[in-house]
């Protein structure tokens, strides 16, 4: 016999994780009000309504507590939108990257959508990829998770992908060692885009890309 009371505890854990109130949970699922506060277990009808409303839940985790809370598809992380301003990672418009990476636009982050991505807990912000210069590694519409890099005593990991705020705007590129003094070489994944040297004085803020969320 399955322990439906334990499953109820996991549902409470899940909605807390998503920042969903009990009232909103009942409205979204159509489950009877107050059922999560009762000592009785859950019916299979309730479980099915829960699954149909939140398909990102890992059924093995809900039933047994084993594995991750969320499903993973094609080894790519799952991003769950949250309305809790104290959790998740802000999704920053590309044009606002400079202020965020330098820590100067904290008010802006409060206005951004936020997503919980357990795999990228160390990320400071998310930013969308635009254009075709990083194909096939990243497609336009992908979202990359970024971690800020201090401008003082810059240390680049050669051939890693960075988001750089420059005098020509924000760019997402691979960074390689340049033969020019005080420069880095900016490299696209798409061979149709020529590499070029960028002087360090033209960089206002830096963040290293630590992962990607791909839209289906």
PDB file of C-alpha atoms in Angstrom:
ATOM      1  CA  UNK A   1       0.000   0.000   0.000  1.00  0.00           C
ATOM      2  CA  UNK A   2       1.416   3.387  -0.999  1.00  0.00           C
ATOM      3  CA  UNK A   3       1.896   6.059   1.634  1.00  0.00           C
ATOM      4  CA  UNK A   4      -0.332   8.849   0.315  1.00  0.00           C
ATOM      5  CA  UNK A   5       0.295  10.948   3.431  1.00  0.00           C
ATOM      6  CA  UNK A   6       4.009  11.056   2.569  1.00  0.00           C
ATOM      7  CA  UNK A   7       3.094  12.052  -0.970  1.00  0.00           C
ATOM      8  CA  UNK A   8       1.079  14.923   0.454  1.00  0.00           C
ATOM      9  CA  UNK A   9       4.194  16.101   2.283  1.00  0.00           C
ATOM     10  CA  UNK A  10       6.096  16.033  -1.006  1.00  0.00           C
ATOM     11  CA  UNK A  11       3.366  18.026  -2.757  1.00  0.00           C
ATOM     12  CA  UNK A  12       3.669  20.657  -0.036  1.00  0.00           C
ATOM     13  CA  UNK A  13       7.424  20.662  -0.578  1.00  0.00           C
ATOM     14  CA  UNK A  14       6.927  21.076  -4.333  1.00  0.00           C
ATOM     15  CA  UNK A  15       4.506  24.021  -4.154  1.00  0.00           C
ATOM     16  CA  UNK A  16       6.742  25.729  -1.606  1.00  0.00           C
ATOM     17  CA  UNK A  17       9.631  25.246  -4.046  1.00  0.00           C
ATOM     18  CA  UNK A  18       7.581  26.864  -6.830  1.00  0.00           C
ATOM     19  CA  UNK A  19       6.389  29.692  -4.612  1.00  0.00           C
ATOM     20  CA  UNK A  20       2.744  28.697  -5.181  1.00  0.00           C
ATOM     21  CA  UNK A  21       0.290  29.379  -2.369  1.00  0.00           C
ATOM     22  CA  UNK A  22      -2.153  26.675  -1.276  1.00  0.00           C
ATOM     23  CA  UNK A  23      -5.052  28.772  -2.540  1.00  0.00           C
ATOM     24  CA  UNK A  24      -3.463  29.117  -5.983  1.00  0.00           C
ATOM     25  CA  UNK A  25      -2.658  25.396  -5.944  1.00  0.00           C
ATOM     26  CA  UNK A  26      -6.322  24.501  -5.412  1.00  0.00           C
ATOM     27  CA  UNK A  27      -7.431  26.888  -8.171  1.00  0.00           C
ATOM     28  CA  UNK A  28      -4.870  25.617 -10.701  1.00  0.00           C
ATOM     29  CA  UNK A  29      -5.465  21.908 -10.058  1.00  0.00           C
ATOM     30  CA  UNK A  30      -9.175  21.839  -9.277  1.00  0.00           C
ATOM     31  CA  UNK A  31      -8.387  19.851  -6.125  1.00  0.00           C
ATOM     32  CA  UNK A  32     -10.785  20.370  -3.207  1.00  0.00           C
ATOM     33  CA  UNK A  33      -9.842  23.214  -0.877  1.00  0.00           C
ATOM     34  CA  UNK A  34      -8.158  22.216   2.354  1.00  0.00           C
ATOM     35  CA  UNK A  35      -7.166  18.709   1.305  1.00  0.00           C
ATOM     36  CA  UNK A  36      -3.471  19.358   1.957  1.00  0.00           C
ATOM     37  CA  UNK A  37      -4.243  20.277   5.571  1.00  0.00           C
ATOM     38  CA  UNK A  38      -6.248  17.145   6.341  1.00  0.00           C
ATOM     39  CA  UNK A  39      -4.661  14.172   8.099  1.00  0.00           C
ATOM     40  CA  UNK A  40      -6.146  11.736   5.581  1.00  0.00           C
ATOM     41  CA  UNK A  41      -4.173  10.564   2.575  1.00  0.00           C
ATOM     42  CA  UNK A  42      -4.612  11.470  -1.086  1.00  0.00           C
ATOM     43  CA  UNK A  43      -6.903   9.762  -3.569  1.00  0.00           C
ATOM     44  CA  UNK A  44      -5.676   8.655  -6.969  1.00  0.00           C
ATOM     45  CA  UNK A  45      -7.970  11.284  -8.528  1.00  0.00           C
ATOM     46  CA  UNK A  46      -6.098  13.981  -6.586  1.00  0.00           C
ATOM     47  CA  UNK A  47      -2.723  12.564  -7.667  1.00  0.00           C
ATOM     48  CA  UNK A  48      -3.818  12.549 -11.320  1.00  0.00           C
ATOM     49  CA  UNK A  49      -5.016  16.167 -11.130  1.00  0.00           C
ATOM     50  CA  UNK A  50      -1.659  17.103  -9.637  1.00  0.00           C
ATOM     51  CA  UNK A  51       0.274  15.347 -12.434  1.00  0.00           C
ATOM     52  CA  UNK A  52      -1.815  16.922 -15.184  1.00  0.00           C
ATOM     53  CA  UNK A  53      -1.297  20.428 -13.772  1.00  0.00           C
ATOM     54  CA  UNK A  54       2.423  20.076 -13.043  1.00  0.00           C
ATOM     55  CA  UNK A  55       3.892  17.760 -15.701  1.00  0.00           C
ATOM     56  CA  UNK A  56       7.429  18.777 -14.715  1.00  0.00           C
ATOM     57  CA  UNK A  57       7.176  16.731 -11.503  1.00  0.00           C
ATOM     58  CA  UNK A  58       9.143  13.490 -11.399  1.00  0.00           C
ATOM     59  CA  UNK A  59       6.529  10.777 -10.642  1.00  0.00           C
ATOM     60  CA  UNK A  60       9.146   8.488  -9.084  1.00  0.00           C
ATOM     61  CA  UNK A  61      10.065  11.225  -6.617  1.00  0.00           C
ATOM     62  CA  UNK A  62       6.423  11.872  -5.745  1.00  0.00           C
ATOM     63  CA  UNK A  63       5.632   8.195  -5.209  1.00  0.00           C
ATOM     64  CA  UNK A  64       8.834   7.018  -3.517  1.00  0.00           C
ATOM     65  CA  UNK A  65      10.943  10.064  -2.654  1.00  0.00           C
ATOM     66  CA  UNK A  66      13.740   8.691  -4.878  1.00  0.00           C
ATOM     67  CA  UNK A  67      15.506  10.746  -7.554  1.00  0.00           C
ATOM     68  CA  UNK A  68      15.114  14.445  -8.365  1.00  0.00           C
ATOM     69  CA  UNK A  69      11.957  16.428  -7.707  1.00  0.00           C
ATOM     70  CA  UNK A  70      11.763  17.534 -11.365  1.00  0.00           C
ATOM     71  CA  UNK A  71      12.003  15.593 -14.594  1.00  0.00           C
ATOM     72  CA  UNK A  72      14.998  16.140 -16.828  1.00  0.00           C
ATOM     73  CA  UNK A  73      14.760  15.983 -20.621  1.00  0.00           C
ATOM     74  CA  UNK A  74      17.719  15.330 -22.907  1.00  0.00           C
ATOM     75  CA  UNK A  75      20.058  16.010 -19.982  1.00  0.00           C
ATOM     76  CA  UNK A  76      19.083  19.708 -20.091  1.00  0.00           C
ATOM     77  CA  UNK A  77      18.007  21.407 -16.863  1.00  0.00           C
ATOM     78  CA  UNK A  78      14.388  22.238 -16.154  1.00  0.00           C
ATOM     79  CA  UNK A  79      13.546  25.872 -15.431  1.00  0.00           C
ATOM     80  CA  UNK A  80      10.522  26.466 -13.203  1.00  0.00           C
ATOM     81  CA  UNK A  81       9.113  29.972 -13.052  1.00  0.00           C
ATOM     82  CA  UNK A  82       8.717  31.354  -9.547  1.00  0.00           C
ATOM     83  CA  UNK A  83       6.879  34.399  -8.242  1.00  0.00           C
ATOM     84  CA  UNK A  84       8.880  34.457  -5.017  1.00  0.00           C
ATOM     85  CA  UNK A  85      11.326  37.417  -5.219  1.00  0.00           C
ATOM     86  CA  UNK A  86      13.645  35.691  -2.743  1.00  0.00           C
ATOM     87  CA  UNK A  87      14.334  32.619  -4.859  1.00  0.00           C
ATOM     88  CA  UNK A  88      15.304  31.700  -8.366  1.00  0.00           C
ATOM     89  CA  UNK A  89      17.527  33.421 -10.924  1.00  0.00           C
ATOM     90  CA  UNK A  90      16.460  36.660 -12.669  1.00  0.00           C
ATOM     91  CA  UNK A  91      16.041  36.588 -16.448  1.00  0.00           C
ATOM     92  CA  UNK A  92      17.744  39.789 -17.597  1.00  0.00           C
ATOM     93  CA  UNK A  93      17.147  41.500 -20.963  1.00  0.00           C
ATOM     94  CA  UNK A  94      20.320  41.521 -23.067  1.00  0.00           C
ATOM     95  CA  UNK A  95      20.485  45.307 -23.113  1.00  0.00           C
ATOM     96  CA  UNK A  96      20.526  45.415 -19.286  1.00  0.00           C
ATOM     97  CA  UNK A  97      23.382  42.937 -18.828  1.00  0.00           C
ATOM     98  CA  UNK A  98      26.044  45.561 -18.093  1.00  0.00           C
ATOM     99  CA  UNK A  99      24.375  47.072 -15.057  1.00  0.00           C
ATOM    100  CA  UNK A 100      23.422  43.705 -13.598  1.00  0.00           C
ATOM    101  CA  UNK A 101      26.870  42.168 -14.003  1.00  0.00           C
ATOM    102  CA  UNK A 102      28.460  45.156 -12.312  1.00  0.00           C
ATOM    103  CA  UNK A 103      25.963  45.003  -9.462  1.00  0.00           C
ATOM    104  CA  UNK A 104      24.526  48.455 -10.121  1.00  0.00           C
ATOM    105  CA  UNK A 105      20.927  47.713 -11.153  1.00  0.00           C
ATOM    106  CA  UNK A 106      19.479  45.675  -8.290  1.00  0.00           C
ATOM    107  CA  UNK A 107      16.090  47.404  -8.681  1.00  0.00           C
ATOM    108  CA  UNK A 108      15.840  46.039 -12.216  1.00  0.00           C
ATOM    109  CA  UNK A 109      16.135  42.466 -10.976  1.00  0.00           C
ATOM    110  CA  UNK A 110      12.944  42.904  -8.948  1.00  0.00           C
ATOM    111  CA  UNK A 111      11.063  43.563 -12.195  1.00  0.00           C
ATOM    112  CA  UNK A 112      12.431  40.505 -13.991  1.00  0.00           C
ATOM    113  CA  UNK A 113      10.923  37.054 -14.320  1.00  0.00           C
ATOM    114  CA  UNK A 114      12.667  34.551 -12.054  1.00  0.00           C
ATOM    115  CA  UNK A 115      13.320  30.851 -12.598  1.00  0.00           C
ATOM    116  CA  UNK A 116      14.397  28.093 -10.259  1.00  0.00           C
ATOM    117  CA  UNK A 117      17.035  25.871 -11.887  1.00  0.00           C
ATOM    118  CA  UNK A 118      18.565  23.543  -9.255  1.00  0.00           C
ATOM    119  CA  UNK A 119      21.515  22.671 -11.510  1.00  0.00           C
ATOM    120  CA  UNK A 120      22.556  26.332 -11.705  1.00  0.00           C
ATOM    121  CA  UNK A 121      22.302  27.434  -8.072  1.00  0.00           C
ATOM    122  CA  UNK A 122      25.527  29.428  -8.384  1.00  0.00           C
ATOM    123  CA  UNK A 123      24.252  31.548 -11.287  1.00  0.00           C
ATOM    124  CA  UNK A 124      23.701  35.279 -10.791  1.00  0.00           C
ATOM    125  CA  UNK A 125      21.423  35.861 -13.768  1.00  0.00           C
ATOM    126  CA  UNK A 126      19.970  34.383 -16.961  1.00  0.00           C
ATOM    127  CA  UNK A 127      20.195  36.088 -20.332  1.00  0.00           C
ATOM    128  CA  UNK A 128      18.728  35.217 -23.758  1.00  0.00           C
ATOM    129  CA  UNK A 129      20.875  34.347 -26.753  1.00  0.00           C
ATOM    130  CA  UNK A 130      20.225  36.422 -29.866  1.00  0.00           C
ATOM    131  CA  UNK A 131      21.410  35.899 -33.415  1.00  0.00           C
ATOM    132  CA  UNK A 132      23.234  33.017 -35.095  1.00  0.00           C
ATOM    133  CA  UNK A 133      26.886  33.647 -34.219  1.00  0.00           C
ATOM    134  CA  UNK A 134      27.019  30.893 -31.569  1.00  0.00           C
ATOM    135  CA  UNK A 135      25.262  28.172 -33.583  1.00  0.00           C
ATOM    136  CA  UNK A 136      25.504  25.195 -33.147  1.00  0.00           C
ATOM    137  CA  UNK A 137      26.480  25.530 -29.479  1.00  0.00           C
ATOM    138  CA  UNK A 138      23.688  27.996 -28.702  1.00  0.00           C
ATOM    139  CA  UNK A 139      20.620  28.847 -30.745  1.00  0.00           C
ATOM    140  CA  UNK A 140      18.784  32.143 -30.828  1.00  0.00           C
ATOM    141  CA  UNK A 141      16.175  31.908 -28.089  1.00  0.00           C
ATOM    142  CA  UNK A 142      18.289  29.757 -25.772  1.00  0.00           C
ATOM    143  CA  UNK A 143      18.761  31.060 -22.241  1.00  0.00           C
ATOM    144  CA  UNK A 144      22.253  30.950 -20.716  1.00  0.00           C
ATOM    145  CA  UNK A 145      22.956  30.958 -16.992  1.00  0.00           C
ATOM    146  CA  UNK A 146      25.794  33.295 -15.998  1.00  0.00           C
ATOM    147  CA  UNK A 147      28.051  33.905 -13.014  1.00  0.00           C
ATOM    148  CA  UNK A 148      29.581  37.341 -12.503  1.00  0.00           C
ATOM    149  CA  UNK A 149      33.349  37.721 -12.808  1.00  0.00           C
ATOM    150  CA  UNK A 150      35.046  40.608 -10.949  1.00  0.00           C
ATOM    151  CA  UNK A 151      36.708  43.182 -13.182  1.00  0.00           C
ATOM    152  CA  UNK A 152      39.641  43.524 -10.796  1.00  0.00           C
ATOM    153  CA  UNK A 153      42.505  41.151 -11.658  1.00  0.00           C
ATOM    154  CA  UNK A 154      40.582  39.531 -14.515  1.00  0.00           C
ATOM    155  CA  UNK A 155      41.410  35.855 -15.027  1.00  0.00           C
ATOM    156  CA  UNK A 156      39.972  34.325 -18.191  1.00  0.00           C
ATOM    157  CA  UNK A 157      39.559  30.593 -18.674  1.00  0.00           C
ATOM    158  CA  UNK A 158      40.637  30.360 -22.286  1.00  0.00           C
ATOM    159  CA  UNK A 159      38.109  28.884 -24.735  1.00  0.00           C
ATOM    160  CA  UNK A 160      35.252  29.206 -22.243  1.00  0.00           C
ATOM    161  CA  UNK A 161      32.096  31.124 -23.208  1.00  0.00           C
ATOM    162  CA  UNK A 162      31.504  34.500 -21.562  1.00  0.00           C
ATOM    163  CA  UNK A 163      28.912  37.240 -21.689  1.00  0.00           C
ATOM    164  CA  UNK A 164      30.766  40.517 -22.116  1.00  0.00           C
ATOM    165  CA  UNK A 165      29.292  43.986 -21.837  1.00  0.00           C
ATOM    166  CA  UNK A 166      31.281  46.101 -24.283  1.00  0.00           C
ATOM    167  CA  UNK A 167      31.164  49.530 -25.869  1.00  0.00           C
ATOM    168  CA  UNK A 168      29.146  47.880 -28.671  1.00  0.00           C
ATOM    169  CA  UNK A 169      26.674  46.173 -26.341  1.00  0.00           C
ATOM    170  CA  UNK A 170      26.450  42.735 -24.740  1.00  0.00           C
ATOM    171  CA  UNK A 171      27.966  39.787 -26.624  1.00  0.00           C
ATOM    172  CA  UNK A 172      28.013  36.051 -25.890  1.00  0.00           C
ATOM    173  CA  UNK A 173      31.255  34.628 -27.262  1.00  0.00           C
ATOM    174  CA  UNK A 174      34.057  32.186 -26.664  1.00  0.00           C
ATOM    175  CA  UNK A 175      37.185  33.918 -25.330  1.00  0.00           C
ATOM    176  CA  UNK A 176      40.654  32.903 -26.528  1.00  0.00           C
ATOM    177  CA  UNK A 177      44.151  34.230 -25.932  1.00  0.00           C
ATOM    178  CA  UNK A 178      45.147  37.103 -28.204  1.00  0.00           C
ATOM    179  CA  UNK A 179      48.571  37.885 -29.574  1.00  0.00           C
ATOM    180  CA  UNK A 180      47.802  41.571 -29.122  1.00  0.00           C
ATOM    181  CA  UNK A 181      48.776  43.217 -25.832  1.00  0.00           C
ATOM    182  CA  UNK A 182      45.897  43.903 -23.387  1.00  0.00           C
ATOM    183  CA  UNK A 183      43.457  42.204 -25.740  1.00  0.00           C
ATOM    184  CA  UNK A 184      41.412  39.013 -25.844  1.00  0.00           C
ATOM    185  CA  UNK A 185      40.318  37.189 -28.983  1.00  0.00           C
ATOM    186  CA  UNK A 186      36.542  36.928 -29.442  1.00  0.00           C
ATOM    187  CA  UNK A 187      35.510  33.730 -31.201  1.00  0.00           C
ATOM    188  CA  UNK A 188      32.104  32.707 -32.545  1.00  0.00           C
ATOM    189  CA  UNK A 189      30.984  29.089 -32.925  1.00  0.00           C
ATOM    190  CA  UNK A 190      29.530  29.855 -36.337  1.00  0.00           C
ATOM    191  CA  UNK A 191      32.444  29.799 -38.848  1.00  0.00           C
ATOM    192  CA  UNK A 192      30.741  32.513 -40.891  1.00  0.00           C
ATOM    193  CA  UNK A 193      31.756  35.005 -38.189  1.00  0.00           C
ATOM    194  CA  UNK A 194      35.422  35.980 -38.130  1.00  0.00           C
ATOM    195  CA  UNK A 195      37.280  36.109 -34.782  1.00  0.00           C
ATOM    196  CA  UNK A 196      38.408  39.552 -33.659  1.00  0.00           C
ATOM    197  CA  UNK A 197      40.538  41.141 -30.954  1.00  0.00           C
ATOM    198  CA  UNK A 198      38.917  43.168 -28.217  1.00  0.00           C
ATOM    199  CA  UNK A 199      40.877  45.519 -25.976  1.00  0.00           C
ATOM    200  CA  UNK A 200      40.258  45.065 -22.245  1.00  0.00           C
ATOM    201  CA  UNK A 201      39.498  48.766 -21.908  1.00  0.00           C
ATOM    202  CA  UNK A 202      36.383  48.231 -24.050  1.00  0.00           C
ATOM    203  CA  UNK A 203      34.901  45.715 -21.570  1.00  0.00           C
ATOM    204  CA  UNK A 204      32.661  47.091 -18.835  1.00  0.00           C
ATOM    205  CA  UNK A 205      31.540  43.877 -17.120  1.00  0.00           C
ATOM    206  CA  UNK A 206      32.031  40.132 -17.475  1.00  0.00           C
ATOM    207  CA  UNK A 207      30.115  36.966 -16.643  1.00  0.00           C
ATOM    208  CA  UNK A 208      31.043  33.370 -17.423  1.00  0.00           C
ATOM    209  CA  UNK A 209      28.393  31.088 -18.909  1.00  0.00           C
ATOM    210  CA  UNK A 210      27.843  28.035 -16.696  1.00  0.00           C
ATOM    211  CA  UNK A 211      24.935  26.391 -18.519  1.00  0.00           C
ATOM    212  CA  UNK A 212      22.070  26.654 -20.954  1.00  0.00           C
ATOM    213  CA  UNK A 213      18.312  26.176 -20.902  1.00  0.00           C
ATOM    214  CA  UNK A 214      16.955  25.321 -24.320  1.00  0.00           C
ATOM    215  CA  UNK A 215      13.414  26.024 -25.441  1.00  0.00           C
ATOM    216  CA  UNK A 216      11.579  23.095 -27.033  1.00  0.00           C
TER     217      UNK A 216
END
